[in-house]
Amino acid sequence: MRPEALFDYFADIERLPGIGKRNRQAIEKLAGTRTRDLLFHLPTGLIDRRYSPKVADAVAGSVATLRVEVVEHRPSHNRRAPYRVICRDETADLTLVFFNARADYLRKQLPEGEARLISGKVEHYQDNVQITHPDYMVAPENEADLPAVETIYPLTAGLSGKVLRKAIIAGLESVPSLPEWHDAALMNREGWPTMLQALETLHKPDGPGALAPSSKARRRLAADELLASQLALAIVRDRTRKKRGRALKGNGHIQERILGALTYSLTGDQKTALSEVIADLESARAMLRLMQGDVGSGKTVVALLAMAAAVEAGVQCALLAPTEILANQHLETITPLAEAAGLRIALLTGRSKGKARQAVLEPLAAGEIDILIGTHALIQGDVEFKDLGFAIIDEQHRFGVQQRLALAGKATAGVDVLGMTATPIPRTLTLTAYGDLDVSRIMEKPPGRLPVDTRVVALDRIADVASGIQRAVQAGARAYWVCPLVEESEQLDIAAAEERFASLKGMFGPRVGLVHGKMKGPEKDAVMAQFQKGEISVLVSTTVIEVGVNVPEATIMVIEHAERFGLAQLHQLRGRVGRGSGKSSCILLRTNEIGEVARARLKIMRESEDGFLIAEEDLRLRGGGEILGTRQSGLPEFKLVDFAEHADLIELARDDARLIINKDPELKGERGQALRHLLYLFERDEGVRLMQSG
Ligand code: ADP
Ligand code: MG
């Protein structure tokens, strides 16, 4: 149960002043609809309105707050001319300029003869001092309505800074302070404020210094977010470690047959990874390992060999994949090798129904299937193994802790779990993403891969690109065409892809196909299969072409609006080509007007194919904020951490989390109780649930 002190933090923002249905929706897109979401929406800058000179002294271009008397309204004589209001102080006149003004409104706001505080950007125009559309016009008795230092927030259509600011300030007042979860010695050493004080400092700053990433308030909040995440990871790790492992020792006879059936030999990195995994299998401790390797680095074969070792030791294995496409692909890669080695394998997905499903479940329970490959369907309640001993979770970050536990729960006598991922994570972030896992990295590509020729092309040359592809297709090539992310709305993504599909159809006729996320499984697979067989030459898609999809004959990858993608994602998409023996190319179509950072990011793509390097550089260029297109990659998102600036806090949080779990593994003590608040507040409460479920 969520601690009571947090109820107000999770209360809906609709109770805050000024929040109606419309702007609630806008805020939802921006931050979320709970009060905590709003409080964690930090300002990115501020406007200092404390400069209040006499009118004659006001420096052009600066933001100033001027104390004046309203002298005279001069309505406009025609639509194009502005409405002017003349004001003055003892030194000079100040002209306020309004376009498309509503006279009645202005007359009410600025009655002639009365004093007003006017704040806005000062302009000098033909010897006049003027302010166009002042930000504030308040009566002296309402001076409190005029913020001396005004925060600037990231906004979205339909939401004004004023509304957001007001709601956030009210939100701050609506929540109680929470018990301190940080170590007292650390708090003293750093001189940190409480969390609530830190939020107040950032939302009501007294100057630009307060918002700097190095400020105490920013560091405190970053430390909160990092500790929540490290603690959740430490809890999972602790529970796994305490579980009994099984010493699974194979004799090598199945592995030998698989190796004999391979048409290539393993790379050095593959061999190392395999021996690390096998050492974990043989040890009586539970495995806690992640195999990280770029797309196409050959993880699947290592996974198969490790499973073979487990089967030799007499247990069954499961290979869990996040999507049907990936599960099918594992099946295809593995089947010929498994057959050669006499391994019995089966596939179970959401589409296995009725008799087909029974035909898997019965032999599985009887121990007549050695390796079960599947999707989420594999963790359902009625799926029973005779003796599950080893489970591999592909793209493991796409599964929640509960799902991982459910899979482990299918084992009667303990299970070793190996995670796999193709998402390259910068070294500095491995800890934040995975905690203290053992990691096997496959960096080396299988031999014989040709580099992919990557080019960045402006979108206005799209017609040239299309006709280039047409020529290549006539010569037998196959191409992917990925359509852009539109504002994180899947619906709009699909519309963009459909439009592109329609326009390319004019050119390619029946040789172009379309896949997107809303298509039904069989429909999607049918198109993929056509592309695989070469009945379709150009495959238009949203980003549904999953990590790991393998069509070695495809040699061209076009990515529209490449600047909108995370670099890790671009890297993974590009990894779809360059898999066969043909020379491949990747065309990054960029928008015509492009910023400096975006340009630099695309340059990295052009110059490197090293996923880890790309990830590091992306992090360096983008600093904090959304790393690696985290939203797409499924890695945890951080709102309050700036990874370039707060790197030292990552290890601090890791060490602290370890200490906490050693001292008080159930979070029962006083600090433990406070830490439960932290986990819930940052929605890492899976960790807490895990403790309760034992
Ligand atoms: P990943 O799962 O890491 O993306 P895969 O396991 O799907 O990569 O491997 C990609 C392709 O490379 C497969 O077709 C596989 O047969 C092939 N492959 C794997 N290891 C090697 C190797 N050592 N030498 C040559 N080809 C390999
Ligand atoms: Mg694979």
XYZ file of C-alpha atoms and ligand atoms in Angstrom:
722
model
C 0.000 0.000 0.000
C 1.170 3.457 -0.874
C 2.026 5.423 2.310
C -0.676 7.899 3.267
C 1.692 10.857 3.221
C 1.944 10.382 -0.542
C -1.772 10.624 -1.322
C -1.544 14.338 -2.032
C 1.469 13.778 -4.261
C -0.540 11.387 -6.381
C -3.756 13.426 -6.330
C -5.034 14.456 -9.745
C -4.018 17.928 -10.866
C -7.616 18.783 -11.717
C -8.055 19.875 -8.103
C -5.456 22.607 -8.570
C -6.603 26.161 -9.409
C -6.841 27.023 -13.081
C -6.786 23.420 -14.291
C -9.720 22.541 -16.484
C -10.323 19.718 -18.878
C -8.424 21.294 -21.766
C -5.253 22.303 -20.031
C -5.252 19.122 -17.979
C -4.905 17.319 -21.279
C -2.072 19.583 -22.330
C -0.286 19.022 -19.024
C -0.837 15.292 -19.325
C 1.176 15.304 -22.519
C 3.872 17.395 -20.964
C 4.298 15.906 -17.536
C 1.447 13.702 -16.355
C -1.739 14.246 -14.404
C -0.679 13.628 -10.844
C 0.521 16.420 -8.590
C 3.955 14.790 -8.324
C 4.279 14.870 -12.125
C 3.739 18.591 -12.074
C 6.172 19.161 -9.208
C 8.859 17.225 -11.060
C 8.328 19.361 -14.160
C 11.252 21.668 -13.495
C 11.742 25.099 -15.006
C 14.381 25.372 -17.696
C 15.094 29.036 -17.223
C 13.834 32.230 -15.691
C 13.004 35.840 -16.373
C 14.296 38.303 -13.834
C 11.817 41.186 -13.440
C 13.651 42.878 -10.615
C 15.196 45.505 -12.913
C 13.025 48.564 -12.293
C 14.643 51.751 -13.565
C 13.012 55.065 -14.330
C 11.480 55.076 -17.812
C 14.177 57.389 -19.195
C 16.904 55.024 -17.985
C 15.356 51.748 -19.150
C 17.850 49.917 -21.363
C 16.482 48.711 -24.699
C 16.256 44.938 -24.997
C 16.073 44.298 -21.264
C 13.114 43.032 -19.301
C 12.065 45.729 -16.881
C 9.307 46.486 -14.440
C 8.269 50.146 -14.669
C 6.115 52.108 -12.241
C 4.035 54.542 -14.315
C 0.831 56.514 -14.464
C -1.625 55.818 -17.298
C -2.136 59.033 -19.243
C -4.142 58.405 -22.354
C -5.584 55.676 -24.607
C -5.062 56.066 -28.349
C -7.213 53.469 -30.076
C -6.158 52.452 -33.566
C -7.851 54.017 -36.561
C -7.546 51.028 -38.782
C -7.011 47.312 -38.261
C -3.352 47.248 -39.072
C -2.348 50.073 -36.780
C -1.767 49.191 -33.133
C -3.707 50.429 -30.140
C -1.455 52.605 -28.016
C -1.626 53.543 -24.372
C 0.549 56.410 -23.239
C 1.943 56.236 -19.708
C 4.618 58.204 -17.927
C 6.740 58.607 -14.863
C 8.572 61.745 -13.790
C 11.355 61.111 -16.314
C 9.697 60.170 -19.616
C 6.733 58.751 -21.484
C 6.251 55.029 -21.942
C 4.129 53.807 -24.851
C 2.362 50.478 -24.542
C 1.653 48.890 -27.911
C -1.093 46.351 -28.612
C -1.970 44.664 -31.861
C -5.477 43.292 -32.391
C -6.414 44.853 -29.096
C -9.741 44.584 -27.323
C -10.437 48.159 -26.319
C -12.851 47.355 -23.479
C -10.359 44.989 -21.918
C -7.546 47.537 -22.115
C -9.699 50.304 -20.688
C -10.453 48.104 -17.698
C -6.858 47.076 -17.180
C -5.386 50.517 -17.672
C -7.763 53.258 -16.459
C -6.516 56.732 -17.301
C -5.046 58.568 -14.321
C -4.189 55.453 -12.331
C -0.816 54.001 -11.382
C 0.343 50.681 -12.824
C 3.339 48.370 -12.686
C 4.200 47.347 -16.218
C 6.618 44.531 -16.898
C 7.940 43.458 -20.273
C 10.695 43.878 -22.791
C 11.805 47.470 -23.297
C 12.120 48.813 -26.858
C 13.310 52.156 -28.128
C 11.391 53.283 -31.170
C 11.832 56.674 -32.784
C 13.040 58.241 -29.513
C 10.159 56.697 -27.607
C 10.423 54.107 -24.892
C 7.838 51.422 -25.520
C 6.744 47.956 -24.494
C 4.774 45.808 -26.911
C 2.274 43.466 -25.275
C 3.527 43.776 -21.688
C 3.745 40.491 -19.771
C 2.227 42.085 -16.670
C 0.101 45.159 -15.981
C -0.852 45.267 -12.319
C -2.115 47.874 -9.880
C 0.410 48.745 -7.171
C -1.772 47.118 -4.498
C -1.567 43.825 -6.439
C 2.210 43.890 -6.703
C 2.294 40.353 -5.318
C 0.810 39.100 -8.619
C 3.932 40.167 -10.421
C 6.674 37.579 -9.895
C 10.071 39.170 -9.285
C 11.790 36.144 -10.750
C 9.595 34.244 -13.139
C 10.189 30.634 -14.038
C 10.057 29.389 -17.617
C 8.750 25.905 -18.194
C 8.705 23.673 -21.235
C 5.212 24.231 -22.610
C 2.950 22.687 -25.170
C 0.132 23.956 -27.374
C -2.881 25.077 -25.366
C -0.988 25.761 -22.173
C 0.342 29.084 -20.939
C 3.243 29.588 -18.598
C 1.011 31.556 -16.240
C -1.478 28.729 -15.822
C 1.252 26.174 -15.338
C 3.156 28.304 -12.852
C 0.071 28.966 -10.787
C -0.851 25.291 -10.698
C 2.656 24.260 -9.709
C 2.823 26.788 -6.871
C -0.565 25.600 -5.634
C 0.652 22.016 -6.024
C 3.631 22.761 -3.810
C 1.315 24.060 -1.132
C -0.943 21.022 -1.373
C 1.623 18.396 -0.382
C 3.079 17.551 3.021
C 6.766 17.220 3.725
C 8.031 13.653 3.795
C 10.299 11.823 6.201
C 13.953 12.241 5.232
C 15.287 9.169 3.423
C 18.849 10.281 2.856
C 21.569 9.401 5.285
C 21.975 12.161 7.888
C 25.754 12.304 7.424
C 25.336 12.777 3.671
C 22.744 15.504 4.194
C 25.126 17.321 6.510
C 28.096 16.962 4.266
C 26.275 18.224 1.174
C 24.163 20.783 3.000
C 21.116 19.622 1.072
C 17.637 21.005 1.645
C 14.684 18.686 2.199
C 12.993 17.443 -0.944
C 10.096 19.828 -0.557
C 12.437 22.751 0.076
C 14.398 21.792 -3.012
C 11.240 21.771 -5.119
C 10.277 25.153 -3.712
C 13.679 26.605 -4.487
C 13.430 25.459 -8.088
C 9.871 26.550 -8.705
C 10.306 29.858 -6.866
C 13.955 30.629 -7.561
C 15.581 33.772 -6.231
C 17.990 33.990 -9.161
C 19.492 32.018 -12.032
C 21.953 30.191 -9.766
C 19.144 28.177 -8.192
C 18.422 26.336 -11.433
C 22.000 25.365 -12.274
C 22.534 21.585 -12.284
C 25.200 22.073 -9.637
C 22.832 23.807 -7.218
C 22.043 22.060 -3.972
C 18.392 21.793 -4.866
C 19.074 20.173 -8.235
C 21.621 17.773 -6.793
C 19.334 16.780 -3.978
C 16.510 15.895 -6.365
C 18.841 14.055 -8.717
C 20.105 12.076 -5.737
C 16.497 11.232 -4.827
C 15.700 9.911 -8.272
C 18.941 7.956 -8.505
C 18.584 6.436 -5.057
C 15.034 5.308 -5.833
C 16.219 3.570 -8.956
C 19.352 2.038 -7.421
C 17.436 0.850 -4.403
C 14.793 -0.852 -6.528
C 17.521 -2.586 -8.521
C 19.336 -3.571 -5.331
C 16.187 -5.133 -3.931
C 15.679 -7.232 -7.030
C 19.299 -8.249 -6.931
C 19.126 -9.135 -3.256
C 16.045 -11.323 -3.745
C 17.603 -13.080 -6.690
C 20.858 -13.683 -4.905
C 19.067 -15.199 -1.948
C 17.297 -17.668 -4.162
C 18.928 -20.942 -4.414
C 20.610 -21.524 -7.731
C 21.232 -24.917 -9.205
C 24.546 -26.243 -10.310
C 23.809 -27.164 -13.924
C 26.764 -28.964 -15.385
C 26.547 -30.279 -18.916
C 28.819 -32.800 -20.551
C 29.135 -30.932 -23.831
C 27.692 -33.530 -26.199
C 24.782 -31.396 -27.486
C 26.940 -28.271 -27.672
C 29.433 -30.185 -29.790
C 26.773 -31.191 -32.277
C 25.562 -27.589 -32.567
C 29.092 -26.314 -33.074
C 29.531 -29.002 -35.731
C 26.425 -27.789 -37.559
C 27.540 -24.145 -37.592
C 28.954 -22.907 -40.868
C 31.179 -20.457 -39.010
C 33.215 -20.402 -35.842
C 32.409 -18.253 -32.841
C 34.101 -14.909 -32.410
C 36.331 -14.346 -29.397
C 33.665 -12.269 -27.656
C 31.042 -14.942 -28.272
C 33.321 -17.561 -26.749
C 34.011 -15.407 -23.716
C 30.337 -14.620 -23.192
C 29.439 -18.284 -23.519
C 32.003 -19.392 -20.985
C 30.831 -16.717 -18.539
C 27.240 -17.862 -18.856
C 28.211 -21.497 -18.520
C 30.260 -20.748 -15.411
C 27.145 -19.163 -13.883
C 25.084 -22.216 -14.816
C 27.579 -24.511 -13.181
C 27.772 -22.466 -10.002
C 25.204 -23.098 -7.274
C 24.524 -19.368 -7.002
C 21.644 -17.903 -8.935
C 22.705 -16.307 -12.212
C 22.407 -12.531 -12.435
C 23.836 -11.726 -15.795
C 23.057 -9.607 -18.784
C 24.430 -10.352 -22.226
C 24.796 -7.102 -24.080
C 25.659 -7.076 -27.743
C 24.931 -4.942 -30.713
C 22.337 -5.979 -33.230
C 23.802 -8.773 -35.338
C 26.632 -9.501 -32.936
C 25.458 -13.098 -32.640
C 23.793 -13.354 -29.251
C 21.255 -15.947 -30.310
C 23.801 -18.614 -31.032
C 25.471 -18.040 -27.676
C 22.059 -18.303 -26.045
C 21.394 -21.578 -27.831
C 24.718 -23.083 -26.800
C 24.116 -22.080 -23.190
C 20.668 -23.642 -23.304
C 22.186 -26.772 -24.769
C 24.501 -26.980 -21.755
C 21.503 -26.700 -19.447
C 19.654 -29.413 -21.370
C 22.691 -31.656 -21.093
C 22.405 -31.134 -17.337
C 18.863 -32.461 -17.527
C 16.637 -29.363 -17.281
C 14.293 -27.516 -19.618
C 14.875 -23.995 -20.937
C 12.706 -21.041 -21.862
C 13.523 -18.211 -24.241
C 11.229 -15.253 -23.751
C 10.987 -12.558 -26.438
C 9.030 -9.283 -26.309
C 7.237 -9.702 -29.641
C 5.883 -12.398 -31.940
C 8.223 -11.344 -34.712
C 11.239 -11.796 -32.497
C 10.033 -15.083 -31.060
C 9.486 -16.399 -34.573
C 12.850 -15.267 -35.624
C 14.568 -16.990 -32.732
C 12.675 -20.109 -33.704
C 13.913 -19.853 -37.262
C 17.537 -19.282 -36.276
C 17.485 -22.040 -33.740
C 15.447 -24.731 -35.508
C 18.048 -26.045 -38.005
C 20.746 -26.145 -35.351
C 18.450 -27.722 -32.792
C 17.421 -30.388 -35.254
C 21.011 -31.196 -36.037
C 21.674 -31.552 -32.321
C 18.535 -33.491 -31.470
C 17.074 -30.746 -29.255
C 13.293 -30.672 -28.987
C 11.989 -27.135 -29.354
C 8.542 -25.553 -29.519
C 6.990 -22.109 -29.921
C 4.253 -20.628 -27.756
C 2.785 -17.199 -28.488
C -0.508 -15.410 -27.992
C -1.598 -16.907 -31.252
C -1.173 -20.488 -30.123
C -4.783 -21.386 -29.293
C -6.899 -24.467 -28.603
C -5.432 -27.690 -29.887
C -2.190 -26.144 -31.082
C -1.649 -24.765 -27.619
C -2.412 -28.088 -25.969
C 0.028 -29.720 -28.353
C 2.728 -27.616 -26.740
C 1.546 -27.601 -23.133
C 1.200 -31.370 -22.743
C 4.653 -32.413 -23.898
C 6.088 -29.424 -22.012
C 4.613 -30.678 -18.745
C 5.763 -34.195 -19.579
C 9.338 -33.033 -20.116
C 9.292 -33.864 -23.814
C 10.226 -30.338 -24.888
C 13.740 -29.129 -24.140
C 13.467 -25.498 -25.173
C 10.308 -23.424 -25.236
C 10.514 -20.191 -27.204
C 7.735 -17.673 -26.799
C 6.262 -14.321 -25.922
C 4.323 -13.222 -22.830
C 2.092 -16.237 -23.462
C 4.872 -18.248 -21.934
C 4.364 -16.805 -18.464
C 0.654 -17.501 -18.234
C -0.595 -19.542 -15.320
C -1.411 -22.773 -17.146
C 2.007 -23.093 -18.767
C 3.797 -25.793 -16.789
C 7.261 -27.135 -17.242
C 8.356 -30.479 -15.927
C 11.610 -28.969 -14.723
C 12.547 -25.454 -15.851
C 16.156 -24.758 -14.975
C 17.290 -21.939 -17.259
C 15.419 -18.970 -18.686
C 16.674 -16.367 -21.129
C 14.883 -13.062 -21.494
C 15.578 -11.265 -24.733
C 15.364 -7.455 -24.621
C 14.871 -7.902 -20.917
C 14.197 -4.241 -20.163
C 10.914 -4.619 -21.991
C 9.629 -6.905 -19.299
C 8.660 -5.793 -15.819
C 9.942 -7.286 -12.609
C 6.626 -9.073 -12.121
C 6.871 -10.779 -15.485
C 10.412 -11.853 -14.829
C 9.321 -13.254 -11.486
C 6.377 -15.051 -13.024
C 8.747 -16.792 -15.382
C 11.102 -17.703 -12.567
C 8.081 -18.934 -10.618
C 7.589 -21.716 -13.155
C 10.668 -23.417 -11.829
C 10.197 -25.859 -8.991
C 13.820 -25.999 -7.956
C 15.333 -22.613 -8.734
C 16.153 -21.166 -12.096
C 19.059 -19.332 -13.644
C 17.966 -16.252 -15.580
C 20.005 -14.615 -18.298
C 18.989 -11.258 -19.750
C 19.916 -10.189 -23.256
C 19.819 -6.761 -24.807
C 20.866 -5.132 -28.036
C 20.519 -1.644 -26.593
C 23.967 -0.155 -26.237
C 24.220 1.742 -22.995
C 27.017 4.192 -22.331
C 29.340 2.929 -19.655
C 28.408 5.822 -17.405
C 24.813 4.696 -17.532
C 25.123 0.951 -17.227
C 24.798 1.292 -13.515
C 21.660 3.392 -13.683
C 20.038 1.106 -16.179
C 20.943 -2.256 -14.761
C 22.336 -1.773 -11.271
C 24.946 -4.217 -10.162
C 24.479 -6.932 -12.767
C 27.228 -9.093 -14.168
C 27.548 -8.084 -17.792
C 28.919 -10.033 -20.742
C 29.571 -7.804 -23.691
C 29.828 -8.947 -27.279
C 31.550 -6.064 -28.993
C 33.107 -7.835 -31.948
C 31.007 -8.300 -35.089
C 31.027 -11.656 -36.879
C 33.657 -11.567 -39.617
C 32.802 -10.693 -43.186
C 30.320 -7.912 -42.437
C 30.684 -4.953 -44.758
C 30.316 -1.513 -43.249
C 27.047 0.241 -43.999
C 27.443 3.342 -46.123
C 25.522 6.010 -44.217
C 24.442 9.269 -45.771
C 22.544 12.243 -44.441
C 20.271 13.775 -47.073
C 17.914 16.753 -46.822
C 14.223 15.881 -47.073
C 13.656 18.089 -50.081
C 15.673 15.562 -52.047
C 13.279 12.762 -51.202
C 12.280 12.299 -54.840
C 15.903 11.627 -55.803
C 16.188 9.118 -53.010
C 13.036 7.347 -54.153
C 14.207 7.098 -57.737
C 17.604 5.851 -56.580
C 15.809 3.100 -54.726
C 13.728 2.353 -57.767
C 16.878 1.701 -59.769
C 18.284 -0.487 -57.014
C 15.026 -2.427 -56.742
C 15.016 -3.052 -60.479
C 18.448 -4.581 -59.948
C 16.970 -6.838 -57.258
C 17.589 -4.888 -54.047
C 15.307 -4.786 -51.030
C 14.768 -1.671 -48.928
C 13.268 -0.637 -45.595
C 11.597 2.760 -45.422
C 10.992 3.896 -41.850
C 8.586 6.743 -41.193
C 9.048 9.281 -38.474
C 7.826 9.492 -34.969
C 5.146 12.102 -34.815
C 4.849 13.566 -31.336
C 4.717 10.197 -29.674
C 1.296 9.496 -31.032
C 1.083 6.088 -32.580
C -2.016 7.118 -34.498
C -0.175 9.935 -36.227
C 2.854 7.732 -36.886
C 0.596 5.376 -38.724
C -0.979 8.168 -40.742
C 2.484 9.308 -41.826
C 3.458 5.788 -42.832
C 0.214 5.280 -44.740
C 0.767 8.474 -46.638
C 4.300 7.502 -47.576
C 3.087 4.046 -48.552
C 0.476 5.572 -50.854
C 2.995 7.861 -52.527
C 5.542 5.087 -53.031
C 2.865 2.813 -54.401
C 2.609 5.121 -57.365
C 6.231 4.313 -58.047
C 6.626 0.701 -57.001
C 3.109 -0.687 -57.455
C 2.611 -4.054 -55.768
C 6.276 -4.285 -54.814
C 5.794 -1.998 -51.822
C 4.273 -3.166 -48.525
C 3.304 -1.540 -45.239
C 3.580 -2.668 -41.631
C 2.647 -0.716 -38.530
C 1.964 -1.270 -34.867
C -1.820 -1.364 -35.095
C -1.898 -4.220 -37.586
C -2.914 -7.614 -36.312
C -0.181 -10.169 -35.791
C -0.998 -12.469 -38.744
C -1.440 -9.513 -41.070
C 1.902 -8.054 -40.022
C 3.674 -11.386 -40.295
C 2.247 -11.941 -43.775
C 3.770 -8.689 -44.989
C 7.067 -9.438 -43.249
C 7.113 -12.871 -44.847
C 6.519 -11.366 -48.287
C 9.436 -9.048 -47.696
C 11.562 -11.930 -46.499
C 10.723 -13.940 -49.618
C 11.327 -10.978 -51.873
C 7.751 -10.678 -53.127
C 7.862 -7.156 -51.763
C 10.932 -5.017 -52.406
C 10.183 -1.943 -50.340
C 8.837 -2.242 -46.828
C 7.349 0.953 -45.424
C 6.939 0.892 -41.669
C 6.627 2.806 -38.470
C 9.288 1.808 -35.989
C 7.700 -1.621 -35.548
C 10.515 -3.320 -37.403
C 11.876 -4.749 -34.270
C 15.310 -5.032 -32.925
C 16.571 -8.326 -34.229
C 14.448 -8.767 -37.353
C 16.615 -10.486 -39.878
C 16.308 -10.174 -43.661
C 19.904 -10.514 -44.881
C 18.905 -9.646 -48.474
C 17.757 -6.160 -47.453
C 20.541 -3.698 -48.197
C 18.899 -0.286 -48.059
C 17.532 1.521 -45.041
C 15.791 4.859 -45.417
C 14.834 6.728 -42.266
C 12.624 9.767 -42.645
C 13.087 12.644 -40.201
C 16.066 10.884 -38.756
C 16.664 13.852 -36.449
C 13.581 12.883 -34.467
C 14.948 9.508 -33.448
C 17.256 8.691 -30.578
C 20.700 7.707 -31.800
C 20.424 4.293 -30.202
C 17.272 3.740 -32.170
C 18.814 4.919 -35.418
C 21.654 2.569 -34.738
C 19.318 -0.328 -34.217
C 17.315 0.482 -37.299
C 20.479 0.688 -39.352
C 21.438 -2.694 -37.930
C 18.634 -4.225 -40.058
C 20.899 -3.870 -43.089
C 24.487 -4.935 -43.568
C 23.573 -8.424 -42.448
C 24.205 -10.263 -45.678
C 27.100 -10.245 -48.099
C 25.831 -7.345 -50.226
C 27.003 -3.769 -49.815
C 24.425 -1.878 -47.770
C 23.482 1.735 -47.385
C 21.523 3.791 -44.920
C 19.957 7.075 -45.904
C 19.074 9.427 -43.088
C 16.564 11.907 -44.391
C 16.711 15.018 -42.282
C 14.432 17.980 -42.126
C 15.663 20.931 -44.185
C 16.179 23.299 -41.275
C 18.241 21.524 -38.703
C 19.879 22.678 -35.477
C 23.502 22.308 -34.522
C 23.100 19.484 -32.038
C 20.892 17.539 -34.428
C 23.471 17.996 -37.145
C 26.245 16.774 -34.858
C 24.198 13.760 -33.846
C 23.575 12.709 -37.430
C 27.254 13.189 -38.138
C 28.072 10.600 -35.491
C 25.775 8.162 -37.265
C 27.611 8.799 -40.493
C 30.996 8.287 -38.944
C 30.532 5.356 -36.609
C 28.892 1.964 -36.427
C 29.997 1.253 -32.898
C 26.828 1.176 -30.809
C 28.582 1.927 -27.569
C 30.484 4.857 -28.981
C 27.302 6.202 -30.527
C 25.524 5.951 -27.201
C 28.338 7.741 -25.362
C 28.435 10.538 -27.888
C 24.685 10.926 -27.855
C 24.778 11.281 -24.108
C 27.567 13.842 -24.337
C 25.708 15.910 -26.914
C 22.349 15.809 -25.287
C 23.485 15.908 -21.711
C 20.540 15.215 -19.500
C 16.955 14.892 -20.419
C 15.806 12.016 -22.445
C 18.739 9.743 -23.044
C 19.023 7.369 -25.962
C 15.420 7.728 -26.916
C 14.670 6.001 -23.643
C 10.996 6.067 -24.271
C 11.442 3.807 -27.237
C 14.114 1.632 -25.754
C 12.155 0.943 -22.595
C 14.999 1.925 -20.300
C 14.085 3.802 -17.161
C 13.425 7.474 -17.672
C 14.957 10.073 -15.453
C 13.348 13.455 -15.074
C 15.535 15.100 -12.502
C 18.977 13.778 -13.337
C 21.375 15.486 -15.695
C 23.747 12.677 -16.567
C 26.520 14.957 -17.685
C 26.428 16.932 -14.434
C 25.337 14.427 -11.840
C 27.553 11.492 -12.730
C 29.154 11.448 -9.277
C 25.751 10.894 -7.705
C 25.200 7.640 -9.567
C 27.849 5.725 -7.674
C 26.915 7.393 -4.462
C 23.374 6.094 -4.881
C 24.595 2.623 -5.822
C 26.811 2.372 -2.729
C 24.110 3.733 -0.499
C 21.542 1.287 -1.892
C 23.894 -1.614 -1.213
C 24.453 -0.455 2.328
C 20.739 -0.057 2.951
C 19.942 -3.538 1.689
C 22.709 -5.073 3.775
C 21.560 -3.344 6.949
C 17.811 -3.427 6.559
C 16.807 -5.707 3.676
C 13.100 -5.489 4.512
C 13.135 -1.681 4.861
C 11.604 -2.023 8.292
C 13.680 0.438 10.338
C 13.013 4.155 10.565
C 15.090 5.001 7.520
C 13.656 1.972 5.759
C 10.153 3.348 6.231
C 11.246 6.692 4.809
C 12.813 4.888 1.856
C 9.522 3.185 1.120
C 8.113 6.673 0.553
C 10.937 7.325 -1.856
C 10.304 4.143 -3.856
C 6.603 4.898 -4.169
C 7.128 8.533 -5.001
C 9.379 7.591 -7.911
C 7.211 4.647 -8.849
C 9.859 2.064 -8.197
C 7.453 0.342 -5.878
C 7.857 -2.907 -7.758
C 10.736 -3.241 -5.336
C 8.422 -2.913 -2.361
C 5.937 -5.375 -3.774
C 8.771 -7.758 -4.322
C 9.651 -7.603 -0.646
C 6.095 -8.298 0.332
C 5.765 -11.254 -1.984
C 8.793 -12.742 -0.277
P 21.849 -10.731 -32.503
O 20.811 -11.614 -31.875
O 22.954 -10.454 -31.572
O 21.283 -9.522 -33.136
P 22.102 -12.940 -34.238
O 22.356 -13.957 -33.212
O 20.731 -12.841 -34.773
O 22.522 -11.528 -33.684
O 23.179 -13.124 -35.387
C 23.087 -12.435 -36.591
C 23.537 -13.312 -37.717
O 24.928 -13.571 -37.625
C 22.860 -14.665 -37.734
O 22.470 -14.921 -39.053
C 23.948 -15.630 -37.278
O 23.780 -16.880 -37.895
C 25.223 -14.954 -37.737
N 26.377 -15.224 -36.877
C 26.375 -15.316 -35.537
N 27.629 -15.562 -35.084
C 28.437 -15.586 -36.155
C 29.848 -15.800 -36.336
N 30.673 -16.001 -35.306
N 30.322 -15.766 -37.583
C 29.520 -15.555 -38.636
N 28.200 -15.362 -38.546
C 27.641 -15.384 -37.320
Mg 18.954 -12.088 -32.158
